[in-house]
Each structure stands twice: as C-alpha cells, then as structure tokens.
Amino acid sequence: QIITNAQWANHIGRPVIMQYPALFVFFAFFLLSTTFGLLTSIIANIVQDSLESSRAFEKALKEIDRENRRSSGLRARKLLLLVDEDGDGDWTQNDLDRALENEEFVQILRHLEVPVMNSENLM
C-alpha cells in the first residue's frame, strides 16, 4: 500500500507516525524515492519503445526507397534497350539523344538523381 500510495495514510502512515514521529522522515524519503523510481522506469520504457518503432520505420523507408530506385533503374534500362539502334547494348551519343527526347526517361534519371543536361555529359 505504501509503494502504490493506495490508502496507506489512514491505515498505516498515521498510526505509525503517531507512535513513532521520527519515521516521518523515512516515509517521506521512501515515498519520494519509490515514486520517482517508478515514474523513471515507466518513462524509460515509453522512450525505448518509441526509439525502436522509429528505427523500424526508418528501416522500412530505406527499404522502400531502395526498391523504388531499383525499379526505376530497371525501367531506365528497358527504355535504353528500346532506343539502342543496333541492339548491341552499347549506347552511342545518338542513342542517348533519342532517349533524352523521351520525357519518361528524363524523369527516371531525375528520380535516380542523375544530372541530366545533354547526351555528351551522360557519356
């Protein structure tokens, strides 16, 4: 009853303090320290749970970003294969010029954070 502060004053505190007044200091110190310790433990658990969920959320965001970048890279590769004139997999400046005319390709490069100026800079 003392630790939880549940009706301890009438049943325990007052009778004991009436009999032994010096125990008031002990009860006051005991109540302050246990209440502070309990509050600290509760807050620590809440903060720890928040940090764990924040880390899990950040990890999920990184995974989503990685998957988006991967799919954008695959789309860019598909578009480059479509504009490859001779189909050998080597892109010439003319191939890149034609690819840069495609707005979807330019958007993919921007999404992948590739600076898009002209085909010469991409080579």
PDB file of N, CA and C in Angstrom, residues 31-48:
ATOM      1  N   LEU A  31       8.682   7.393   0.060  1.00  0.00           N
ATOM      2  CA  LEU A  31       7.659   7.711  -0.935  1.00  0.00           C
ATOM      3  C   LEU A  31       8.232   8.489  -2.116  1.00  0.00           C
ATOM      4  N   LEU A  32       9.073   9.475  -1.832  1.00  0.00           N
ATOM      5  CA  LEU A  32       9.671  10.248  -2.922  1.00  0.00           C
ATOM      6  C   LEU A  32      10.556   9.383  -3.809  1.00  0.00           C
ATOM      7  N   SER A  33      11.387   8.562  -3.196  1.00  0.00           N
ATOM      8  CA  SER A  33      12.309   7.752  -3.994  1.00  0.00           C
ATOM      9  C   SER A  33      11.576   6.668  -4.783  1.00  0.00           C
ATOM     10  N   THR A  34      10.600   5.997  -4.200  1.00  0.00           N
ATOM     11  CA  THR A  34       9.893   4.947  -4.947  1.00  0.00           C
ATOM     12  C   THR A  34       9.012   5.544  -6.047  1.00  0.00           C
ATOM     13  N   THR A  35       8.362   6.658  -5.772  1.00  0.00           N
ATOM     14  CA  THR A  35       7.535   7.294  -6.790  1.00  0.00           C
ATOM     15  C   THR A  35       8.402   7.786  -7.948  1.00  0.00           C
ATOM     16  N   PHE A  36       9.534   8.397  -7.636  1.00  0.00           N
ATOM     17  CA  PHE A  36      10.447   8.864  -8.672  1.00  0.00           C
ATOM     18  C   PHE A  36      10.996   7.688  -9.473  1.00  0.00           C
ATOM     19  N   GLY A  37      11.386   6.624  -8.811  1.00  0.00           N
ATOM     20  CA  GLY A  37      11.917   5.442  -9.493  1.00  0.00           C
ATOM     21  C   GLY A  37      10.881   4.799 -10.394  1.00  0.00           C
ATOM     22  N   LEU A  38       9.664   4.685  -9.928  1.00  0.00           N
ATOM     23  CA  LEU A  38       8.592   4.097 -10.732  1.00  0.00           C
ATOM     24  C   LEU A  38       8.297   4.966 -11.955  1.00  0.00           C
ATOM     25  N   LEU A  39       8.235   6.258 -11.743  1.00  0.00           N
ATOM     26  CA  LEU A  39       7.992   7.177 -12.862  1.00  0.00           C
ATOM     27  C   LEU A  39       9.123   7.116 -13.883  1.00  0.00           C
ATOM     28  N   THR A  40      10.363   7.066 -13.407  1.00  0.00           N
ATOM     29  CA  THR A  40      11.510   6.971 -14.303  1.00  0.00           C
ATOM     30  C   THR A  40      11.468   5.680 -15.120  1.00  0.00           C
ATOM     31  N   SER A  41      11.108   4.583 -14.486  1.00  0.00           N
ATOM     32  CA  SER A  41      11.018   3.301 -15.202  1.00  0.00           C
ATOM     33  C   SER A  41       9.947   3.340 -16.280  1.00  0.00           C
ATOM     34  N   ILE A  42       8.810   3.898 -15.979  1.00  0.00           N
ATOM     35  CA  ILE A  42       7.720   3.973 -16.952  1.00  0.00           C
ATOM     36  C   ILE A  42       8.129   4.841 -18.141  1.00  0.00           C
ATOM     37  N   ILE A  43       8.715   5.993 -17.863  1.00  0.00           N
ATOM     38  CA  ILE A  43       9.137   6.891 -18.935  1.00  0.00           C
ATOM     39  C   ILE A  43      10.239   6.246 -19.773  1.00  0.00           C
ATOM     40  N   ALA A  44      11.168   5.534 -19.143  1.00  0.00           N
ATOM     41  CA  ALA A  44      12.240   4.865 -19.881  1.00  0.00           C
ATOM     42  C   ALA A  44      11.672   3.815 -20.830  1.00  0.00           C
ATOM     43  N   ASN A  45      10.682   3.072 -20.390  1.00  0.00           N
ATOM     44  CA  ASN A  45      10.065   2.064 -21.260  1.00  0.00           C
ATOM     45  C   ASN A  45       9.357   2.714 -22.452  1.00  0.00           C
ATOM     46  N   ILE A  46       8.669   3.811 -22.200  1.00  0.00           N
ATOM     47  CA  ILE A  46       7.975   4.510 -23.286  1.00  0.00           C
ATOM     48  C   ILE A  46       8.975   5.049 -24.300  1.00  0.00           C
ATOM     49  N   VAL A  47      10.056   5.647 -23.823  1.00  0.00           N
ATOM     50  CA  VAL A  47      11.072   6.195 -24.717  1.00  0.00           C
ATOM     51  C   VAL A  47      11.746   5.074 -25.516  1.00  0.00           C
ATOM     52  N   GLN A  48      12.042   3.963 -24.863  1.00  0.00           N
ATOM     53  CA  GLN A  48      12.676   2.839 -25.557  1.00  0.00           C
ATOM     54  C   GLN A  48      11.760   2.290 -26.649  1.00  0.00           C
TER      55      GLN A  48
END
